[in-house]
Coordinates of C-alpha atoms and ligand atoms in Angstrom, one line a residue:
X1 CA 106.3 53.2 78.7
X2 CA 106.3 55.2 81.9
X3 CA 109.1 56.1 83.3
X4 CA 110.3 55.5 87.1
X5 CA 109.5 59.3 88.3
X6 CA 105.9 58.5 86.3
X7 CA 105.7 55.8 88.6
X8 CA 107.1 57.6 92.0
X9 CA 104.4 60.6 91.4
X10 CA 101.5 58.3 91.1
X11 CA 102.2 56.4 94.2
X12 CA 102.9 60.0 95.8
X13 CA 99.5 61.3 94.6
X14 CA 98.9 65.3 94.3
X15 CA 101.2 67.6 95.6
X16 CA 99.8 68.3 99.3
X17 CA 103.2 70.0 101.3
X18 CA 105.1 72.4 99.4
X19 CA 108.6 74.3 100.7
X20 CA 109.8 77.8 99.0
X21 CA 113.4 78.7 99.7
X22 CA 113.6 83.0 100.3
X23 CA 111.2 84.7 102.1
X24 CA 111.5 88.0 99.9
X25 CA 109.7 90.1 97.3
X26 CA 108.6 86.4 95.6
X27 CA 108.7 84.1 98.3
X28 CA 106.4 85.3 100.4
X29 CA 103.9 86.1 98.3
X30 CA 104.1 82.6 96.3
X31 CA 103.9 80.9 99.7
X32 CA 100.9 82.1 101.3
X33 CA 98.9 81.8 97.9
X34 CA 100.0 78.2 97.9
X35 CA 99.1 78.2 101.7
X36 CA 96.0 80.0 101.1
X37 CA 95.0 77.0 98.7
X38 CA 92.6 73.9 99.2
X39 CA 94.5 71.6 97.1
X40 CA 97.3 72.0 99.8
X41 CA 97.5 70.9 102.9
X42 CA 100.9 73.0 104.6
X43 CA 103.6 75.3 103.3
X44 CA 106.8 75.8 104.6
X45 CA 108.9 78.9 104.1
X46 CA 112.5 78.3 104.7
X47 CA 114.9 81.7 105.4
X48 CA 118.5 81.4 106.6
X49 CA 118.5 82.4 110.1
X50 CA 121.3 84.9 109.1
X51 CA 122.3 88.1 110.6
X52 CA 120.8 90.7 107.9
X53 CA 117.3 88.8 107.2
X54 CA 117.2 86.3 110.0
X55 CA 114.3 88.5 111.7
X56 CA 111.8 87.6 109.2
X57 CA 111.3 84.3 110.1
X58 CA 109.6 85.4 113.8
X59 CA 107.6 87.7 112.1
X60 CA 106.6 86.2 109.1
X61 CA 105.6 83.4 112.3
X62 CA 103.6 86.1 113.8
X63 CA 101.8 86.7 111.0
X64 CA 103.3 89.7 109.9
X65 CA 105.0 90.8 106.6
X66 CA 108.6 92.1 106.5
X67 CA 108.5 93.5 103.4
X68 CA 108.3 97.2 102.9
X69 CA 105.9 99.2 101.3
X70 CA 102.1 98.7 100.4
X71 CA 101.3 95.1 99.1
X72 CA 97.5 95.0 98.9
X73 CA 96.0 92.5 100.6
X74 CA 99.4 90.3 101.3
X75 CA 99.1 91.2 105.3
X76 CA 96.1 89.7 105.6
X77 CA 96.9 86.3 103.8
X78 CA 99.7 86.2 105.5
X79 CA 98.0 86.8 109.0
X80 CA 95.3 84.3 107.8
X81 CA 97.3 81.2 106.6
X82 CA 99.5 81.6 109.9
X83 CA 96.3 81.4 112.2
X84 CA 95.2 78.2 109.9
X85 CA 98.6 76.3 110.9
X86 CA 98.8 76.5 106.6
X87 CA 102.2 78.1 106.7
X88 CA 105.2 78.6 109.3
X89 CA 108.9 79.8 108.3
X90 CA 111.5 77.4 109.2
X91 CA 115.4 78.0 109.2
X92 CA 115.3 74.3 109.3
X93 CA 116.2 73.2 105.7
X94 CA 116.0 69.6 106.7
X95 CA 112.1 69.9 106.5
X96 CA 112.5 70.0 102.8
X97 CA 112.7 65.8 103.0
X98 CA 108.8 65.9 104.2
X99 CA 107.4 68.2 100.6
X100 CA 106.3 66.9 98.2
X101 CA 107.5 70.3 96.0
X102 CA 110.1 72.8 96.5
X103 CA 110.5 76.1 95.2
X104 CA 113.6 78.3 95.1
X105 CA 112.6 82.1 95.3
X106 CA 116.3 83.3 95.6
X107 CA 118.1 86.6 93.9
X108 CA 120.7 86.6 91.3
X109 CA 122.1 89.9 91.3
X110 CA 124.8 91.3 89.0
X111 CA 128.1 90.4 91.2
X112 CA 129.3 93.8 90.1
X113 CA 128.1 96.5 87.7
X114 CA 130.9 96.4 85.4
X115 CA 131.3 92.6 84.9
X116 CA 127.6 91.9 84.1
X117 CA 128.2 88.1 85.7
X118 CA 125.2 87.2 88.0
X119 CA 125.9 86.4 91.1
X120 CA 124.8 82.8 91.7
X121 CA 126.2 82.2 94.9
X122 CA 123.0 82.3 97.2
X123 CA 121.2 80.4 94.2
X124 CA 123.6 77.7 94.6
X125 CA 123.4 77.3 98.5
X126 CA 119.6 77.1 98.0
X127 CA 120.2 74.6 95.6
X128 CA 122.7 72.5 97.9
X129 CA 120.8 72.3 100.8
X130 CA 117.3 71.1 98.5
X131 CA 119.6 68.5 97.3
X132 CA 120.9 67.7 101.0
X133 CA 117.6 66.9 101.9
X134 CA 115.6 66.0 98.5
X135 CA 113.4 63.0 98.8
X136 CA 111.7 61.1 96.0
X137 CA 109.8 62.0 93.8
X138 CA 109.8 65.7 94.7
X139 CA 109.4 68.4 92.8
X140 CA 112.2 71.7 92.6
X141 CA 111.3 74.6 90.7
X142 CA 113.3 77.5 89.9
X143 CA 111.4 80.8 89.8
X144 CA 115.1 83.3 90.5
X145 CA 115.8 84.9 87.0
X146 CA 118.4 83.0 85.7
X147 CA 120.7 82.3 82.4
X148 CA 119.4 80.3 79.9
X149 CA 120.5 76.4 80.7
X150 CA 120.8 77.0 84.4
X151 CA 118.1 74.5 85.2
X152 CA 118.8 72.1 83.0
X153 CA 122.5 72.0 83.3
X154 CA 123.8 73.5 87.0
X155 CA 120.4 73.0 88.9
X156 CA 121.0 69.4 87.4
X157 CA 124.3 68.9 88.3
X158 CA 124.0 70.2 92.0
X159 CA 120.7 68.4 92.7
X160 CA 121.9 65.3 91.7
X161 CA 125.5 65.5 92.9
X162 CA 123.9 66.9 96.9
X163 CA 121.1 64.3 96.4
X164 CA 122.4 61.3 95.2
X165 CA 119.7 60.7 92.6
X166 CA 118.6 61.7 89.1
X167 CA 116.1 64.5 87.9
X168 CA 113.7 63.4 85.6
X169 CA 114.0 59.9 87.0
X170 CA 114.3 60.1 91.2
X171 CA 112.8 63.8 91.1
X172 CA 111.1 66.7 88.9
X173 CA 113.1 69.6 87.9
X174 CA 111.6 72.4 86.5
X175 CA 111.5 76.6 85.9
X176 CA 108.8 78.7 86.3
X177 CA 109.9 82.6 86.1
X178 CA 108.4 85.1 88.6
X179 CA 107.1 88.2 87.0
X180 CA 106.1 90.1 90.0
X181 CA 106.2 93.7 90.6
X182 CA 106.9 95.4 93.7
X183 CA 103.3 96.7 94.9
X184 CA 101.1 94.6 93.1
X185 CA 102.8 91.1 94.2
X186 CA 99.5 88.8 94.9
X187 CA 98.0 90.6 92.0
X188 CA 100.6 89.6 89.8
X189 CA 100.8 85.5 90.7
X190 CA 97.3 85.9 89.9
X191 CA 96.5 87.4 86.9
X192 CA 99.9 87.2 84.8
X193 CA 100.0 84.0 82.9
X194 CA 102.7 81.7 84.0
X195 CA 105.4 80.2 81.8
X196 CA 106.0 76.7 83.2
X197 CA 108.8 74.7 81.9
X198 CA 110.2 71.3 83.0
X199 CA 113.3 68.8 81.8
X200 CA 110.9 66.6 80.5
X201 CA 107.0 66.7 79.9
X202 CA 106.5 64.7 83.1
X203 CA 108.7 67.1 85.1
X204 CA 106.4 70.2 83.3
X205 CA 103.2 68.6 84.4
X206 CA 104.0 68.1 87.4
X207 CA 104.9 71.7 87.9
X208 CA 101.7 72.8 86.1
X209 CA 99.9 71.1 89.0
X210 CA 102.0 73.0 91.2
X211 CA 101.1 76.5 90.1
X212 CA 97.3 75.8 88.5
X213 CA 95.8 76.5 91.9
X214 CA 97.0 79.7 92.4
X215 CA 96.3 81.2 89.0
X216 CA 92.8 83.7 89.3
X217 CA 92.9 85.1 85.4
X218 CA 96.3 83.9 84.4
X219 CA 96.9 81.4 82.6
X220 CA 99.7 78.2 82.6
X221 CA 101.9 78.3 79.6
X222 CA 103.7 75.3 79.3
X223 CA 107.4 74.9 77.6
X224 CA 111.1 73.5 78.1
X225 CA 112.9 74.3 81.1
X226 CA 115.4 76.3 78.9
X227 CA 112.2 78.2 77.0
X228 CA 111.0 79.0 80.1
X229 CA 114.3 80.6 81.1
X230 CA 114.8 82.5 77.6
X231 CA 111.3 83.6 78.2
X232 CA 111.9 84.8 81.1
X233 CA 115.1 87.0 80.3
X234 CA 113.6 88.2 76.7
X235 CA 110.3 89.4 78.2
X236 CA 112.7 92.1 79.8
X237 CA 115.4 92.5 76.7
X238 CA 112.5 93.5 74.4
X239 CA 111.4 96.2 76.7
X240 CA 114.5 97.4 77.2
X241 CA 114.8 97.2 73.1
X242 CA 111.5 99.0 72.8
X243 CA 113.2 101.9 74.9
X244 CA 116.2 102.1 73.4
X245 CA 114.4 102.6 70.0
X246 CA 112.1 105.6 71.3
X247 CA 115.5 106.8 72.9
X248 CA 117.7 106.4 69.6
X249 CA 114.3 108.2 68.3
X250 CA 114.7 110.8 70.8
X251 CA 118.4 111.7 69.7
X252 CA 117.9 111.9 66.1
X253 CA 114.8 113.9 66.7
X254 CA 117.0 116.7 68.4
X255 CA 119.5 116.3 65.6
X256 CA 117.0 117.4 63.3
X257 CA 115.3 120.0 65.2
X258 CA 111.6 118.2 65.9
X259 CA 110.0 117.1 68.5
X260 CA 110.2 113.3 69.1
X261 CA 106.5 113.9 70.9
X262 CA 105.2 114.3 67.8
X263 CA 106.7 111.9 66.0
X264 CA 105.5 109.3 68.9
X265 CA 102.2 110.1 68.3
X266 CA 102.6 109.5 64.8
X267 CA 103.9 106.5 65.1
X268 CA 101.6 105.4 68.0
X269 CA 98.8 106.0 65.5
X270 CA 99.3 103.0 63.6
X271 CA 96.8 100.8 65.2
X272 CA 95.1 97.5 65.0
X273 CA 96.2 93.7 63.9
X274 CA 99.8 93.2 63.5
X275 CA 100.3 97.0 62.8
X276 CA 100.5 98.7 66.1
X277 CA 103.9 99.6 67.3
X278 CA 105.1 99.3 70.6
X279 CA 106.5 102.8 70.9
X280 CA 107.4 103.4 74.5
X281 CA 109.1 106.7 76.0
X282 CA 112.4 108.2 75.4
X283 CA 113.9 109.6 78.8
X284 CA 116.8 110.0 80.7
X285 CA 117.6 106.1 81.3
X286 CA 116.6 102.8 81.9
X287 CA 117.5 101.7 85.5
X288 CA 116.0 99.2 88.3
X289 CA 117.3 95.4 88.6
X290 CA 115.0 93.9 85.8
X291 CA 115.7 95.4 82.4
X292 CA 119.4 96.2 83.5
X293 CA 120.5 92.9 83.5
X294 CA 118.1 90.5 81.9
X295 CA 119.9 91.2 78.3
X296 CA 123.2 90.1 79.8
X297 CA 121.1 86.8 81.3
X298 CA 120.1 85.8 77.8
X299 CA 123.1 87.3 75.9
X300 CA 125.5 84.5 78.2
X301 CA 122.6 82.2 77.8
X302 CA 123.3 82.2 74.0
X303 CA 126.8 82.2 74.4
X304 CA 127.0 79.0 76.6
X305 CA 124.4 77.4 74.1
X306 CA 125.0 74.1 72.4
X307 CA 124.7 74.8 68.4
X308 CA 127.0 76.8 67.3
X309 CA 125.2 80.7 66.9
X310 CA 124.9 82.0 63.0
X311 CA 125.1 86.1 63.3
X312 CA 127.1 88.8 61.9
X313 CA 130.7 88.9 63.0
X314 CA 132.2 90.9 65.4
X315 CA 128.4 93.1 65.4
X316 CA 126.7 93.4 68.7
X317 CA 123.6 92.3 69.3
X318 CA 121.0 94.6 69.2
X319 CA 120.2 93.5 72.8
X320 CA 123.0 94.6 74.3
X321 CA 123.5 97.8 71.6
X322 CA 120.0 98.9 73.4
X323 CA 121.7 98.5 76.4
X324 CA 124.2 100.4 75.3
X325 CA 121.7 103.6 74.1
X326 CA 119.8 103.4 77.0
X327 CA 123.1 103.7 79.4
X328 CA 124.0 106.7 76.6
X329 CA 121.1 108.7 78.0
X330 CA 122.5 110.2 81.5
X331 CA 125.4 110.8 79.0
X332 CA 123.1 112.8 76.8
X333 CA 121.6 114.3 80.4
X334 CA 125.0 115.2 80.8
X335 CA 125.6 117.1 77.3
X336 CA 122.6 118.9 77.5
X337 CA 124.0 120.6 80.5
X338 CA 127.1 121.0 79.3
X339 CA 125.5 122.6 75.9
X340 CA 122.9 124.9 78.3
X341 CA 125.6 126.2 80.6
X342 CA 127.9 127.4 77.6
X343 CA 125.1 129.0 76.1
X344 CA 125.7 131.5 79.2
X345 CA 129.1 131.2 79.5
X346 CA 129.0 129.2 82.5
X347 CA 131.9 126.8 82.6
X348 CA 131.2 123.5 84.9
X349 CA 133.8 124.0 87.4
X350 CA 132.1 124.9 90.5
X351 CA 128.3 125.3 89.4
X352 CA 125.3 123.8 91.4
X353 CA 123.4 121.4 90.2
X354 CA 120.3 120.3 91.4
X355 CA 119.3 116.5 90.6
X356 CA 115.7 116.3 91.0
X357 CA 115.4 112.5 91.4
X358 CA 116.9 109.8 92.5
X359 CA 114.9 106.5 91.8
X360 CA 114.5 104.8 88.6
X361 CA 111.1 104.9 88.2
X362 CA 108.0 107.4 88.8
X363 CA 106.9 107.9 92.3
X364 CA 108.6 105.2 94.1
X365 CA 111.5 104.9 96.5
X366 CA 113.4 101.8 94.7
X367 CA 116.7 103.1 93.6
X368 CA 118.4 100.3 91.6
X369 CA 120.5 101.5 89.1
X370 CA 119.7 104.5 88.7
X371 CA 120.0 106.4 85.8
X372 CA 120.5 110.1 87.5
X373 CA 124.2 108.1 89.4
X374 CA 126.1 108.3 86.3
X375 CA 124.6 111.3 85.2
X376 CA 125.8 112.4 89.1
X377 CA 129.1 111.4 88.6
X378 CA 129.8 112.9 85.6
X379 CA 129.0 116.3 86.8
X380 CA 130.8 115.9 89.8
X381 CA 134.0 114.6 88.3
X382 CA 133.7 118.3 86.0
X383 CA 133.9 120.1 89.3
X384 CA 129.7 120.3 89.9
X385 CA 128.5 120.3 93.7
X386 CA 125.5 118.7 92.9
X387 CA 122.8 118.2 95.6
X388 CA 120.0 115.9 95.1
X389 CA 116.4 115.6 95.9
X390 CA 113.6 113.0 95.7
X391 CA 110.1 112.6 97.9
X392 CA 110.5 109.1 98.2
X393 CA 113.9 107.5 98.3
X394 CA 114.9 108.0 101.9
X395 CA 118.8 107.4 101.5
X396 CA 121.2 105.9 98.8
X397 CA 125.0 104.7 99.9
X398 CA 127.4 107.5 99.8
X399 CA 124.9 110.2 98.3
X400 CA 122.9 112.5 100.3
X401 CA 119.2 112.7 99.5
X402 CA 117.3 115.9 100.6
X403 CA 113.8 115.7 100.9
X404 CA 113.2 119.7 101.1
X405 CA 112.9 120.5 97.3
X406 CA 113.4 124.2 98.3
X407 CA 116.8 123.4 100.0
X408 CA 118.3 122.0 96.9
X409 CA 116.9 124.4 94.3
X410 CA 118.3 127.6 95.9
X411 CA 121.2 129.4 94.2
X412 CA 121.7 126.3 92.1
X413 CA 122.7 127.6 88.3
X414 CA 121.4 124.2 86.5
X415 CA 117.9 121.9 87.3
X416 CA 118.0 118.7 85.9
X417 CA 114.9 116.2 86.4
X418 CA 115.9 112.7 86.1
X419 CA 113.0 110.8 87.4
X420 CA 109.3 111.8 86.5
X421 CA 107.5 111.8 90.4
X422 CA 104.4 113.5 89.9
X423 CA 105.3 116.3 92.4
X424 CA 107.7 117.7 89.9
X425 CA 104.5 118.1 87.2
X426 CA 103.6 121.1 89.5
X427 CA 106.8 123.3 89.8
X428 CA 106.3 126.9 89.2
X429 CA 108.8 128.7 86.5
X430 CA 108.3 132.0 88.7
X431 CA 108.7 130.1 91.7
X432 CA 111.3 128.1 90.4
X433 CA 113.4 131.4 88.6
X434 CA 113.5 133.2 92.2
X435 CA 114.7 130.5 93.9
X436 CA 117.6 129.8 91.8
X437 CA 118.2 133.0 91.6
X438 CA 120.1 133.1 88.0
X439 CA 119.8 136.0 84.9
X440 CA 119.3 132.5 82.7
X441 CA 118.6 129.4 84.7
X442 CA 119.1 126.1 83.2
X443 CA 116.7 123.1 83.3
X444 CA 117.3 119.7 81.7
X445 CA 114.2 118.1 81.4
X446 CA 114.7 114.2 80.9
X447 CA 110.8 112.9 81.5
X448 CA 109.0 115.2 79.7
X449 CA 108.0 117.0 82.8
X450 CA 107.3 120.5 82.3
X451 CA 106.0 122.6 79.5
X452 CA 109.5 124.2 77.4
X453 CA 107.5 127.7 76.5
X454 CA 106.6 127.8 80.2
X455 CA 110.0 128.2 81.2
X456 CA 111.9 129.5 78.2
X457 CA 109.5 132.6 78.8
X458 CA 110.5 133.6 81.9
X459 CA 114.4 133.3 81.0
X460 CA 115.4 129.8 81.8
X461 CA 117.6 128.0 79.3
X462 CA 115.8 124.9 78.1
X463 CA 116.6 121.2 77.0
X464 CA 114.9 118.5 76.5
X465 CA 115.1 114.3 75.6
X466 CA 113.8 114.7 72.1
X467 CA 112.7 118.3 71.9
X468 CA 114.9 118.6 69.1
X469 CA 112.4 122.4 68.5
X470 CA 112.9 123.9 71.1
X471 CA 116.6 123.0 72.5
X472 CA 117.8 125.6 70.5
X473 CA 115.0 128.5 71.6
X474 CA 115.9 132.1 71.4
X475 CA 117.4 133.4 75.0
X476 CA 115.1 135.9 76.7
X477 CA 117.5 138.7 77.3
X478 CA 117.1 141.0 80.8
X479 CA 115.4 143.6 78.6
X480 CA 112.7 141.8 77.0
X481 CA 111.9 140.1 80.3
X482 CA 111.7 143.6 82.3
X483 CA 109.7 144.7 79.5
X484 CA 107.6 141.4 79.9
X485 CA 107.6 140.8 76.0
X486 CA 106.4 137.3 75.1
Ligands
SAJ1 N1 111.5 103.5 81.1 C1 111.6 104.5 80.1 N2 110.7 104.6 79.1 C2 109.6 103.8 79.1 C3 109.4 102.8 80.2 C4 110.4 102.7 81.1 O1 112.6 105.2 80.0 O2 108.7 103.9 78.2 C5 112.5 103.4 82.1 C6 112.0 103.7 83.5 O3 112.2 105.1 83.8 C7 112.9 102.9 84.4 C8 113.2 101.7 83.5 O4 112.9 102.1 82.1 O5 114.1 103.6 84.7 C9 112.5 100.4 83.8 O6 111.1 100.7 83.9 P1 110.0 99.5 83.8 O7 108.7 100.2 83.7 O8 110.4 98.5 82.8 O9 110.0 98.9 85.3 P2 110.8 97.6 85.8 O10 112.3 97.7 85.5 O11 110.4 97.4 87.2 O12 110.2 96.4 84.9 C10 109.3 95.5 85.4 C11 109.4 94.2 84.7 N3 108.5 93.3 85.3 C12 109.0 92.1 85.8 O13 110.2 91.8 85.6 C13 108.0 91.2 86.4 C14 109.0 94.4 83.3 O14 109.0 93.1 82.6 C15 107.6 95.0 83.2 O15 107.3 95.2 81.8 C16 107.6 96.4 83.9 O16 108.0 96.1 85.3 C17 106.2 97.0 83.9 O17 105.6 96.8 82.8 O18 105.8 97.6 84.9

């Protein structure tokens, strides 16, 4: 028996116009490859004509990208699928009655740190003006990162209050996660297989028209709506669980006086079918918007579930317990110093420290969470000035960022390098001692930068994430170091 949006989707045919709702980081790249397709005919890309990102819909019309940063190739298909009248941005959300598909490219960030609740808010506007202007038979997917049962349940509910009708029945509801990554956007729609998931099979199939055309190497994978969400939000979790394993690795290693390096590689040497283990790298914290927050996505997910969940009482799941090891490590960043500086009798109050990076993640400028804030705060709230350099993060609310590594080096009593940009790889010990200009500098190494024997030669007090043999290494007095013993 076919059912009435069966029946509405044949007499529509293929999907020819298609809207996407937020011309950001996946918007606009999801747009112009739809554009850029033969089985479609137009695209429109619909911003809010609002005061902080308003100006991207007169340049995305000029053909230009707003986005910052190198996106290979995006300029061009941007530039190209303007001049071929396939795609124009629109602050117009009525335009949406005229698709025949709709996507929702819109953030859900945390509404504040501390309470771990997304905020939905923009989400839910998109959502109210699709259903304003929903016609049909058309298709809405979800690609925002969302909760577990958001499509199914609040997508539902606003669609169908805003529009009048029924999904499943008067139009197709379905999520399809993004899993882009800043720099290789186009690259990523591509080639990453894409989890498809609809309310019902006819609502999945219709999306798996939807996204077939764009696909290069990747590949559709079809589920539930729901799956597709959990999906989604685990992808992320796991990673962050793989982490937090190397880092609770990393902790006990120091406890017992090895070096977690070698262990890794021992364990990394178990290779081959259904043996090899994922074993990732401990460091000084797991930051950026992704792995952050995605636990707490699929942690409420389970929470607001149906069936009732069967787990230990009172015992936290090892999702969020990684969370919590991973958030431990600035904390351990922060011991480390602690434990150097008393080596030398150096008590906190009024010592330098210099914070050699400030994003989350090798040589880029994104600064999401990042780990080397709390780390920050905690030695400023001991009575630390702390200064703080990166190459490639050009400013960060209320905390200057230097960009002359010489500037925040000099006369500073502790180095602590929180983010692993390859410039840091080259720092000279000599160079390094003379600047800081210390009997026994300090360095924290939380990326497994620089070599220990390097430094603890020439004088420096050394720790290290997981260098449980060498972070407590004989101190190279004045004498032996005037006498240039090894
Ligand atoms: N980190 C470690 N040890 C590791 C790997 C990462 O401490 O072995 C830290 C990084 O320093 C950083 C944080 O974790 O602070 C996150 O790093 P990430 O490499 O996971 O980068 P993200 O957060 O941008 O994750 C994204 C995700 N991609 C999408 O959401 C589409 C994630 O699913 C990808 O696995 C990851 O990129 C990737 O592989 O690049």
């Amino acid at each position: 028996m076919t059912t009435k949006l069966q029946e509405l989707l044949k007499s529509k045919g293929p999907i020819k116009k298609i809207g996407v709702i937020g011309m950001g980081y996946v918007g606009i790249p999801a747009a112009v490859l739809f554009a850029d397709s033969d089985n479609f005919d137009f695209v429109w890309g619909f911003q809010r004509d609002s005061s902080t990102s308003g100006y991207k819909i007169d340049m995305l019309n000029r053909g230009e990208s707003p986005l910052k940063g190198e996106e290979p190739g995006l300029d061009e298909l941007i530039k190209k699928v303007v001049d071929r009248k396939k795609f124009k941005c629109t602050p117009d959300f009525s335009k949406i009655s005229g698709v025949d598909a709709v996507t929702l490219a819109i953030q859900t960030p945390f509404s504040n740190p501390e309470s771990l609740l997304p905020d939905f808010s923009a989400l839910i506007e998109g959502l109210k003006q699709t259903g304003k202007y929903l016609s049909e038979g058309t298709l809405v997917v979800l690609e925002s990162t969302i909760t577990p049962g958001t499509t199914d349940e609040l997508a539902r509910q606003i669609l169908e209050e805003e529009s009048g009708m029924t999904a499943g029945e008067d139009f197709g509801l379905a999520h399809a996660p993004e899993r882009v990554m800043v720099g290789r956007l186009l690259r990523n729609i591509r080639e990453h297989d894409r989890i498809v998931g609809g309310i019902d099979q006819v609502c999945t199939d219709r999306a798996v028209e939807l996204y077939t055309p764009v696909l290069t190497t990747g590949k559709i994978i079809p589920m539930s709506a729901t799956a597709a969400e959990v999906t989604k939000t685990a992808e992320n979790t796991f990673r962050d669980l793989q982490i937090a394993s190397i880092n609770q690795l990393a902790l006990y290693c120091e406890a017992m006086g090895i070096n977690v390096y070698d262990v890794r590689a021992g364990v990394d040497s178990l290779k081959g079918e259904g043996i090899t283990r994922a074993v990732l790298y401990p460091g000084a914290g797991v930051g950026g918007h992704c792995l952050t927050k995605d636990t707490y996505h699929l942690e409420r997910g389970v929470k607001i579930s149906k069936e009732k969940l069967d787990y230990p009482d009172g015992l936290d799941s090892i999702f969020v317990l990684a969370r919590k090891v991973n958030d431990f490590m600035p904390v351990h960043m922060y011991h480390l110093s602690v434990e150097a500086l008393e080596r030398i009798n150096k008590p906190l109050e009024g010592l330098k420290v210099a914070i050699l990076g400030w994003a989350f993640i090798n040589n880029s400028d994104d600064a999401r969470n990042p780990p080397s804030e709390p780390y920050r705060d905690l030695l400023i709230d001991s009575g630390c000035k702390v200064e703080v350099h990166d190459p490639h993060v050009l400013e960060y609310p209320g905390v200057p960022i230097s960009h002359e590594l010489s500037d925040v080096i000099k006369n500073a009593d502790c180095v602590a390098i929180l983010t692993g940009h390859d410039q840091y790889f080259n720092i000279d010990a000599g160079m390094l001692k003379e600047s800081m200009n210390q009997d026994h500098p300090v360095i924290i190494d939380g990326r497994n930068v620089i070599d220990p024997d390097v430094f603890i030669n020439k004088g420096f007090v050394y720790k290290g994430i997981g260098r449980g043999d060498k972070n407590n290494h004989k101190l190279r007095t004045k004498s032996s170091l005037t006498l240039g013993f090894s």
